PDB file of C-alpha atoms in Angstrom:
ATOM      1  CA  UNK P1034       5.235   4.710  22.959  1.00 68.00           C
ATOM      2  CA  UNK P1035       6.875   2.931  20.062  1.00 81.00           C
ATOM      3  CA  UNK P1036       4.003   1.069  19.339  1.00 82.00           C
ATOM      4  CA  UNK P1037       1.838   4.048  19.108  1.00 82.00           C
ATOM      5  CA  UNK P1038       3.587   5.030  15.169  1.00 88.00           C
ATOM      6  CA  UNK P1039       3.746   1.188  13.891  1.00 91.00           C
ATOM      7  CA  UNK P1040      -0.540   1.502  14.590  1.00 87.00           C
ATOM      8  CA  UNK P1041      -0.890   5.199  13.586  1.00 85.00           C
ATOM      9  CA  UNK P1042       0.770   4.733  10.396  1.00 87.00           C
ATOM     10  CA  UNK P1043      -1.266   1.750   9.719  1.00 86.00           C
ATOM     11  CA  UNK P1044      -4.084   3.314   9.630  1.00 82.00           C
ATOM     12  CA  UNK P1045      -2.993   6.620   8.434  1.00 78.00           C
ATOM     13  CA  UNK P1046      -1.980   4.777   5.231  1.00 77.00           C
ATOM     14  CA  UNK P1047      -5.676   4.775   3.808  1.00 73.00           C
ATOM     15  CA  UNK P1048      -4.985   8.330   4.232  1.00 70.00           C
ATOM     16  CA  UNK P1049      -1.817   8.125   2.307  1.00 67.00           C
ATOM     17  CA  UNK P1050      -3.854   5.996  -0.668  1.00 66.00           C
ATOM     18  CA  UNK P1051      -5.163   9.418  -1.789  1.00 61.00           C
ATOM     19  CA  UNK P1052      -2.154  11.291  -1.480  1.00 61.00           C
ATOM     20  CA  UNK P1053       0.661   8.775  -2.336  1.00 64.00           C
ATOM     21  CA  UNK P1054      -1.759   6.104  -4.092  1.00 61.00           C
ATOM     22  CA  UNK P1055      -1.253   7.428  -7.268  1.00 66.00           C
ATOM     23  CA  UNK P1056       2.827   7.616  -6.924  1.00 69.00           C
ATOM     24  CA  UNK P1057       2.686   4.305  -6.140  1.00 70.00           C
ATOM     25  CA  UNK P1058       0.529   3.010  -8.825  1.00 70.00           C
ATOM     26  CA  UNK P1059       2.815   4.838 -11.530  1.00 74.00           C
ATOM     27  CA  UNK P1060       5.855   3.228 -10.321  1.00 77.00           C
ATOM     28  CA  UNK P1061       8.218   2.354 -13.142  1.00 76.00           C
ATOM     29  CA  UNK P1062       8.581  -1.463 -12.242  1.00 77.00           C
ATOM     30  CA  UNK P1063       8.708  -4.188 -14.501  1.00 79.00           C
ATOM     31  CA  UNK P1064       5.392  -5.672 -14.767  1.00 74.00           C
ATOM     32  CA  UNK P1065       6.090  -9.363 -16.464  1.00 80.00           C
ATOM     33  CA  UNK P1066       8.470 -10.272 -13.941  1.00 83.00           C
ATOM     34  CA  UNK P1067       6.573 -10.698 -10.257  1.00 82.00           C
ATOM     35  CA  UNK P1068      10.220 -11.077  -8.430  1.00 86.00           C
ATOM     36  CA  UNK P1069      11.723  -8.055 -10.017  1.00 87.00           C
ATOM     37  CA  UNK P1070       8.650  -6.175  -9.334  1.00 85.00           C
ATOM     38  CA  UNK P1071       8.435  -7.014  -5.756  1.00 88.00           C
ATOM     39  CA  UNK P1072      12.309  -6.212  -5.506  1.00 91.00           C
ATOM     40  CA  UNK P1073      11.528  -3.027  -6.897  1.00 89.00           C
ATOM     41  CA  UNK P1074       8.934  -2.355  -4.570  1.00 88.00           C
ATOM     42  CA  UNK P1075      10.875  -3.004  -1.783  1.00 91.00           C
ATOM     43  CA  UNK P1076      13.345  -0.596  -3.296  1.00 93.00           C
ATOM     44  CA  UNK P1077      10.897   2.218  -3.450  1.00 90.00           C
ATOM     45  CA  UNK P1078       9.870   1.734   0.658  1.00 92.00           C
ATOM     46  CA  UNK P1079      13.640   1.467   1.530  1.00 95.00           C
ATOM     47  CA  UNK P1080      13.709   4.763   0.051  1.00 93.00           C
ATOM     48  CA  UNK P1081      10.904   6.164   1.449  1.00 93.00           C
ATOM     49  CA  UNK P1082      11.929   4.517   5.109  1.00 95.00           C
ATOM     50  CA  UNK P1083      15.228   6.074   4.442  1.00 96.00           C
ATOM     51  CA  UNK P1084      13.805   9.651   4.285  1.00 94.00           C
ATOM     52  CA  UNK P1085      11.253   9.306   6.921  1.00 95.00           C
ATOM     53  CA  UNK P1086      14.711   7.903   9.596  1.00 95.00           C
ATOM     54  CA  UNK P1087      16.042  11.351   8.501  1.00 95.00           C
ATOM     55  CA  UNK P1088      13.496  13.241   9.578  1.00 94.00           C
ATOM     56  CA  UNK P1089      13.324  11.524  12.515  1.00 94.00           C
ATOM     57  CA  UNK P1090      17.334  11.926  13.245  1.00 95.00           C
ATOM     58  CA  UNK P1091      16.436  15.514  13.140  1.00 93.00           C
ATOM     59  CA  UNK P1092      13.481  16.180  14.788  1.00 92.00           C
ATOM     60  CA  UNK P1093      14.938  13.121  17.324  1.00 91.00           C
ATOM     61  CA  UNK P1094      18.194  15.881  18.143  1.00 92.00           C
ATOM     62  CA  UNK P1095      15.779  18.276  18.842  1.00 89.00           C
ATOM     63  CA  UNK P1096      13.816  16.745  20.858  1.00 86.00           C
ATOM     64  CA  UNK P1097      16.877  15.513  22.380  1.00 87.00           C
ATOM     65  CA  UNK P1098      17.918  19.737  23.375  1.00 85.00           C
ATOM     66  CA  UNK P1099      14.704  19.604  24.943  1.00 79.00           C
ATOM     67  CA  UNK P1100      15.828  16.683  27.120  1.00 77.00           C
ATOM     68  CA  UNK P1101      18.453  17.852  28.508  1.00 74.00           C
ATOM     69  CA  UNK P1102      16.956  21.416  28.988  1.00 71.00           C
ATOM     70  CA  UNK P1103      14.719  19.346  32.101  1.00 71.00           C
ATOM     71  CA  UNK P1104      11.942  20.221  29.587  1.00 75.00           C
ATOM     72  CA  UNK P1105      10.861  16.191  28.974  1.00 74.00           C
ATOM     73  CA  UNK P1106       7.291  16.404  30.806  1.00 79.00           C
ATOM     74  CA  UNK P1107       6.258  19.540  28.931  1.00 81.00           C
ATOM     75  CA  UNK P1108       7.617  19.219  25.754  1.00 80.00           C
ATOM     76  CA  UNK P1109       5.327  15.760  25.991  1.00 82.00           C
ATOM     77  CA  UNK P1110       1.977  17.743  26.909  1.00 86.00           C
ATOM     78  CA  UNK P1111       2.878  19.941  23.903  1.00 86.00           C
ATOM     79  CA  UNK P1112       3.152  17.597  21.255  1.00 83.00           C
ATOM     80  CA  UNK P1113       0.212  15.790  22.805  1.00 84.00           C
ATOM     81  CA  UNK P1114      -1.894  19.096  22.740  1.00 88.00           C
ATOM     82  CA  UNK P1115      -0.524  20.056  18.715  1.00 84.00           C
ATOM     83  CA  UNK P1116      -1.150  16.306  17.855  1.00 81.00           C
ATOM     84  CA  UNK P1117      -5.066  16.934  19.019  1.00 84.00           C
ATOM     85  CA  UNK P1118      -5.699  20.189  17.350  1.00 83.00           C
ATOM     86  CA  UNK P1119      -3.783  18.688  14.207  1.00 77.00           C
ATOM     87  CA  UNK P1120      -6.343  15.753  14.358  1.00 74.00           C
ATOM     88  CA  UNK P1121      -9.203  18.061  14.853  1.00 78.00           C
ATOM     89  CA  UNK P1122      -8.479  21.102  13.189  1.00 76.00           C
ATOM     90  CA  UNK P1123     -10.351  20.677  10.024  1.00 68.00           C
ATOM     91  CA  UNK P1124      -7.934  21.071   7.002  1.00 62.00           C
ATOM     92  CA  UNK P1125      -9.397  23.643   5.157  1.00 62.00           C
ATOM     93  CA  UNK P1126      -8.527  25.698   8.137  1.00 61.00           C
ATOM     94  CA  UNK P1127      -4.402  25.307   7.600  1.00 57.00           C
ATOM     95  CA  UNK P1128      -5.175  25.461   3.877  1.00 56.00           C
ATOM     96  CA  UNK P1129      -5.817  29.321   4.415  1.00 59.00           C
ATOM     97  CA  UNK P1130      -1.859  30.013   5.823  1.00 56.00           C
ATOM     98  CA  UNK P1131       0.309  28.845   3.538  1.00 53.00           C
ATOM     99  CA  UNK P1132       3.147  27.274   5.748  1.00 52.00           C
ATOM    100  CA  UNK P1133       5.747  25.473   3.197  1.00 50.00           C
ATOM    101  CA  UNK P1134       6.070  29.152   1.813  1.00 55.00           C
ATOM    102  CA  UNK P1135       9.195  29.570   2.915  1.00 54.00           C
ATOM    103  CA  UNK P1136      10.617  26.303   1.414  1.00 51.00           C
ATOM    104  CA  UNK P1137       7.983  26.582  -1.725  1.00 52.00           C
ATOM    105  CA  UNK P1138      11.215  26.263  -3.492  1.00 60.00           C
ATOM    106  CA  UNK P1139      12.780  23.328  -2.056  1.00 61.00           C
ATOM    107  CA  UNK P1140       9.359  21.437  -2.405  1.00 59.00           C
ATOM    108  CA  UNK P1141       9.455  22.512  -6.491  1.00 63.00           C
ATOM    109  CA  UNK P1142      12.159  20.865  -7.004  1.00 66.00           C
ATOM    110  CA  UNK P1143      11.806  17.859  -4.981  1.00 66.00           C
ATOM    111  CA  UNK P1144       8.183  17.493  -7.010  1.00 64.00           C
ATOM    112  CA  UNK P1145      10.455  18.023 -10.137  1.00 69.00           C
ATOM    113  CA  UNK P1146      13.224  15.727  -9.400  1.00 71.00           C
ATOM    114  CA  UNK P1147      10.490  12.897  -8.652  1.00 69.00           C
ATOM    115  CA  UNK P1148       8.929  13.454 -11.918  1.00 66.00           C
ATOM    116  CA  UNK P1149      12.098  12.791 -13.641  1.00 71.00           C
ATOM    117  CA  UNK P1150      12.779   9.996 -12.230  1.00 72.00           C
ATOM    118  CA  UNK P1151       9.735   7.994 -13.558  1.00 72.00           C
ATOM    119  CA  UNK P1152      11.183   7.829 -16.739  1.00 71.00           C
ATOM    120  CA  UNK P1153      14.093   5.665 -15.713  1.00 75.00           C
ATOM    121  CA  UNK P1154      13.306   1.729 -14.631  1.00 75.00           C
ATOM    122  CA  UNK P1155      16.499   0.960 -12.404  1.00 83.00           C
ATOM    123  CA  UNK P1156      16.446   0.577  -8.652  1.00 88.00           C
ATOM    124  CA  UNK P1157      18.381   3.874  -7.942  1.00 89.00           C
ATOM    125  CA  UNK P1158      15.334   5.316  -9.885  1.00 88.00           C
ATOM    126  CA  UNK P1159      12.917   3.992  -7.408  1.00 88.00           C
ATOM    127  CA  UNK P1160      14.928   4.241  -4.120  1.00 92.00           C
ATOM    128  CA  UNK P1161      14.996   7.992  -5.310  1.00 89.00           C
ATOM    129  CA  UNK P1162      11.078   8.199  -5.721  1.00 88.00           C
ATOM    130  CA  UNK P1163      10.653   6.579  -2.459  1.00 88.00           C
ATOM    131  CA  UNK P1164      13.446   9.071  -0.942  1.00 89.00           C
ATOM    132  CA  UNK P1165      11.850  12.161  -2.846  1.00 86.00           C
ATOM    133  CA  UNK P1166       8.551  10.908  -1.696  1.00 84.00           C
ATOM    134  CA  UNK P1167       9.118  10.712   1.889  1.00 87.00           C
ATOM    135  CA  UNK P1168      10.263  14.698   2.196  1.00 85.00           C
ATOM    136  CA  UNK P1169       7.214  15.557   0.769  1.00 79.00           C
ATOM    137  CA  UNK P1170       4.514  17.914   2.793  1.00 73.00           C
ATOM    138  CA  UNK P1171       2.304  15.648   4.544  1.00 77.00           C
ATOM    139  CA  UNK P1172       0.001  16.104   7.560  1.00 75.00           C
ATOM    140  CA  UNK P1173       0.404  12.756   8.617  1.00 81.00           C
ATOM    141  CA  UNK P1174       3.711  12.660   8.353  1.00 86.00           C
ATOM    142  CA  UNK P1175       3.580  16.003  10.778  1.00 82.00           C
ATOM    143  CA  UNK P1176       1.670  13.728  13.165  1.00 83.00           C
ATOM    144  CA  UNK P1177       3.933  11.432  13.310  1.00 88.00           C
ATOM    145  CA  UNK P1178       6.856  14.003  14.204  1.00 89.00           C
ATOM    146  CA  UNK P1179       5.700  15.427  17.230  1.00 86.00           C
ATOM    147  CA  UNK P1180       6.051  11.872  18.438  1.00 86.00           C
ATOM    148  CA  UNK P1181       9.563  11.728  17.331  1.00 89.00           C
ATOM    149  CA  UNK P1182      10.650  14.664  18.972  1.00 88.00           C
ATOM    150  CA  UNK P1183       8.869  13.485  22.066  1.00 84.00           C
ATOM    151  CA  UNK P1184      10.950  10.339  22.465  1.00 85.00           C
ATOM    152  CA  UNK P1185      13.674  12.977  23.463  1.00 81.00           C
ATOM    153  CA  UNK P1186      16.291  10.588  21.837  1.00 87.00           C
ATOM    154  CA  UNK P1187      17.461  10.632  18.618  1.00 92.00           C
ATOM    155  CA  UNK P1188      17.610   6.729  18.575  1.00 93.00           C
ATOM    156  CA  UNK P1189      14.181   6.519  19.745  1.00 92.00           C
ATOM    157  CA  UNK P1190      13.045   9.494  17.100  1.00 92.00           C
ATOM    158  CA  UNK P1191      14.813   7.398  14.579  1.00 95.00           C
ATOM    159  CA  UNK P1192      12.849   4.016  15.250  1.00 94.00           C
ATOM    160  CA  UNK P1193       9.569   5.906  15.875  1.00 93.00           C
ATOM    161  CA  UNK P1194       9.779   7.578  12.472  1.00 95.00           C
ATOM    162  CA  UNK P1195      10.851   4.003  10.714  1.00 95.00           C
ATOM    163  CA  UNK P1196       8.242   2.263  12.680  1.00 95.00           C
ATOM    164  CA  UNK P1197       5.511   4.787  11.323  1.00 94.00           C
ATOM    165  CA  UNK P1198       7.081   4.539   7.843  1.00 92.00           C
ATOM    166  CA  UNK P1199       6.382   0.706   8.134  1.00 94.00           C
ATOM    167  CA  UNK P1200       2.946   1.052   9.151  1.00 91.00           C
ATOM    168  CA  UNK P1201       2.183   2.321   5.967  1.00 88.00           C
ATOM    169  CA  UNK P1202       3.787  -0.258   3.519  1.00 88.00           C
ATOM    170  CA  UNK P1203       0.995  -2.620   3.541  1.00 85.00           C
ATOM    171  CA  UNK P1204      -1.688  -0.718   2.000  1.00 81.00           C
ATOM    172  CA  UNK P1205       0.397   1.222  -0.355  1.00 80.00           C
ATOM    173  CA  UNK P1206       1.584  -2.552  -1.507  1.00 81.00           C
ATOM    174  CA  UNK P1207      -2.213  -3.277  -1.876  1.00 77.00           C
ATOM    175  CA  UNK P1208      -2.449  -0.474  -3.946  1.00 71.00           C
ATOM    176  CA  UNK P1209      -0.251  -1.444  -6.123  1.00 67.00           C
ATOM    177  CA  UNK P1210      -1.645  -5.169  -6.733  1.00 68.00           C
ATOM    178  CA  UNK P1211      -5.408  -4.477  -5.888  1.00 62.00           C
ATOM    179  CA  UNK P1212      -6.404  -1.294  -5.524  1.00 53.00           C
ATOM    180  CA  UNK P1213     -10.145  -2.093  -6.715  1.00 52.00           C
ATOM    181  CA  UNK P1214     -10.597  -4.557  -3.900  1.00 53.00           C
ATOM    182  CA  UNK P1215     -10.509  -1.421  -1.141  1.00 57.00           C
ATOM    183  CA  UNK P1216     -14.249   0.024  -1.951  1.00 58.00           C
ATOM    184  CA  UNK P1217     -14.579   3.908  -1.312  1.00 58.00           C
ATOM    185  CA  UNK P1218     -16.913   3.064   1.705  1.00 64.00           C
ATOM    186  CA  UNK P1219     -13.987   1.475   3.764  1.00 60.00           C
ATOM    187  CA  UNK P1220     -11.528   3.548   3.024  1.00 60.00           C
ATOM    188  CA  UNK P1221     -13.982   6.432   4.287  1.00 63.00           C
ATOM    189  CA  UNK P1222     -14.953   4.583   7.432  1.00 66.00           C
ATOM    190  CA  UNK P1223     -10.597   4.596   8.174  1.00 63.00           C
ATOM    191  CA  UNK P1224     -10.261   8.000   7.269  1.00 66.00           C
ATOM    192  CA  UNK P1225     -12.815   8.717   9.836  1.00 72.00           C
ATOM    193  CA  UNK P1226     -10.884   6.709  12.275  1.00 73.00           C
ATOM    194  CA  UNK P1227      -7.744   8.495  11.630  1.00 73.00           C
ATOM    195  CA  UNK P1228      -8.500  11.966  13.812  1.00 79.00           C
ATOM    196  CA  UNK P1229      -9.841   9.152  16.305  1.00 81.00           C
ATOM    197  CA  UNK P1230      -6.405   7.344  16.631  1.00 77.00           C
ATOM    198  CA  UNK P1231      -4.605  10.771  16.376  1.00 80.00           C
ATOM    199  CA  UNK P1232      -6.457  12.220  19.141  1.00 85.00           C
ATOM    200  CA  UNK P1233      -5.681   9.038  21.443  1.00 84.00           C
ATOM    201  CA  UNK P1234      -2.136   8.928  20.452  1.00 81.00           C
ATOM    202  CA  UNK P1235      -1.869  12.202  21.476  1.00 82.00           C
ATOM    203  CA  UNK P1236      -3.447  11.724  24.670  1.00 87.00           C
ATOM    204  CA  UNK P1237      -1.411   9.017  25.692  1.00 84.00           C
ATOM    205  CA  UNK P1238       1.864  11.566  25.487  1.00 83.00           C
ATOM    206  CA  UNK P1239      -0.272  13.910  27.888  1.00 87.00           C
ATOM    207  CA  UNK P1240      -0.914  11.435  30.252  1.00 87.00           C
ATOM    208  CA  UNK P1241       2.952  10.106  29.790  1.00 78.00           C
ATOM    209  CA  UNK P1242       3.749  14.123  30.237  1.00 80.00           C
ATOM    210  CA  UNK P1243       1.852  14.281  33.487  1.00 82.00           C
ATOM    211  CA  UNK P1244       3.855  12.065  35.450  1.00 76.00           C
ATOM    212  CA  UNK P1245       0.830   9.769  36.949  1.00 74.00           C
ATOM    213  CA  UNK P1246       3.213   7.061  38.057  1.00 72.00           C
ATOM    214  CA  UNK P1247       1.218   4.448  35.983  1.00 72.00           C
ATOM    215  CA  UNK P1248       4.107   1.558  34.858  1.00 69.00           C
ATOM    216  CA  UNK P1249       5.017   1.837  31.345  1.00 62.00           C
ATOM    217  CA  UNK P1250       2.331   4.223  30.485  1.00 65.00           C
ATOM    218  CA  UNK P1251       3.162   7.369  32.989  1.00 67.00           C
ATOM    219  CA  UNK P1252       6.473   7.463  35.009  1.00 66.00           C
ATOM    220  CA  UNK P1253       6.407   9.591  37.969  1.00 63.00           C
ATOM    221  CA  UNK P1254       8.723  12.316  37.928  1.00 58.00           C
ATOM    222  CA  UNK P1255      12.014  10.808  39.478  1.00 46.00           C
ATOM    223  CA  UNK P1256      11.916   8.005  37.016  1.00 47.00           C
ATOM    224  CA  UNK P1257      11.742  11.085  34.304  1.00 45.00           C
ATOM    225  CA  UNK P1258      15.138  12.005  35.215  1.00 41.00           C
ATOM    226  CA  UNK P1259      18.089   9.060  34.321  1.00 39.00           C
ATOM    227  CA  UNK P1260      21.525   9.790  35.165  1.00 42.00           C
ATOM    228  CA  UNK P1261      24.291   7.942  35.074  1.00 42.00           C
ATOM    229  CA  UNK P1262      24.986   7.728  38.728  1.00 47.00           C
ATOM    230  CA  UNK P1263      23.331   7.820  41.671  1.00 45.00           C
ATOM    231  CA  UNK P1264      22.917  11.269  42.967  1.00 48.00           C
ATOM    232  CA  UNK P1265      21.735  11.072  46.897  1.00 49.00           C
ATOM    233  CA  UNK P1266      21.335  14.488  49.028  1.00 46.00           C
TER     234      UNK P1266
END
């Protein structure tokens, strides 16, 4: 299911032009120097990877209790089921409860701290934007950690959350060379596509959850359960 974030972040990215396109665009890098700028670029991505592999330690070791609860096939229909009503569930709707209430706080002063840091030029600067950055609210970035926490290891919720954090550094570099060259028109034909490739995504973890004993797609439910030795009766 790796290969599920890689895509999903790819094409949640055009998403993430509206939300992080501006961020990027405002970067502090150095402008007459095209090697220094692309260093600092990659600086700013490392930082933002760095965050997102965080997240996905933590929502990996929880997903990870849920493993060895015997709760691997359910907790994958969940997040396949909150993945679909995320994807479908028009926004407006969650706009009316006000979730991050409880850390409205923390959020201020991450949204502070990245502010200040656009005034300084060096490459701590901009691995802390991309850091910052990455702990922002985000509904894709939501997405994207159901599937961590389905991969019921904290390795795999790791790489899944790195892999998805990828997936979006092409189009954010775009943005920051050519961002005229991506008309309106395309990028609202992706974001379109994006409750599309959400709602297969989380499909795929239902079927996974179900146990169909389809090869690599849907173990059956002995192949669910790996232990370290063999365990006859």
């Amino acid at each position: 299911m790796l290969y599920s974030a890689f895509i999903f972040g790819l094409i949640s990215s055009f998403h993430c032009i509206g939300m992080c396109g501006p961020i990027a665009m405002m970067l502090p890098v150095d402008r007459s120097n095209e090697a220094k700028k692309i260093t600092q670029i990659i600086t700013y991505h490392i930082g933002k990877l760095t965050a997102y592999g965080t997240l996905g330690l933590i929502f990996g070791l929880l997903g990870r209790s849920f493993y060895l609860a015997g709760m691997q096939q359910q907790l994958s229909i969940i997040v396949g089921i909150l993945m679909i009503l995320v994807a479908v569930i028009p926004e407006k709707v969650f706009a009316k409860y006000n979730f991050s209430k409880p850390v409205y706080r923390v959020i201020t002063k991450v949204k502070s701290s990245l502010g200040q840091q656009f005034k300084n030029k060096s490459y701590k600067s901009l691995f802390t934007i991309g850091l910052l950055n990455g702990f922002l609210p985000c509904g894709m970035v939501y997405v994207a950690l159901f599937g961590a926490i389905a991969m019921q290891n904290v390795s795999l919720g790791i790489a899944y959350m790195i892999l998805f954090g990828i997936g979006t550094i092409p189009m954010m570099v775009a943005v920051v060379y050519a961002s005229g060259l991506i008309s309106f028109s395309f990028r609202g034909t992706i974001q379109k596509a994006i409750p599309l490739v959400a709602v297969i995504i989380g499909m795929l973890f239902i079927i996974r959850g179900l146990g169909l004993d389809i090869p690599y797609l849907s173990p059956s439910n002995m192949s669910l359960f790996v232990q370290p030795e063999v365990n006859c009766h």
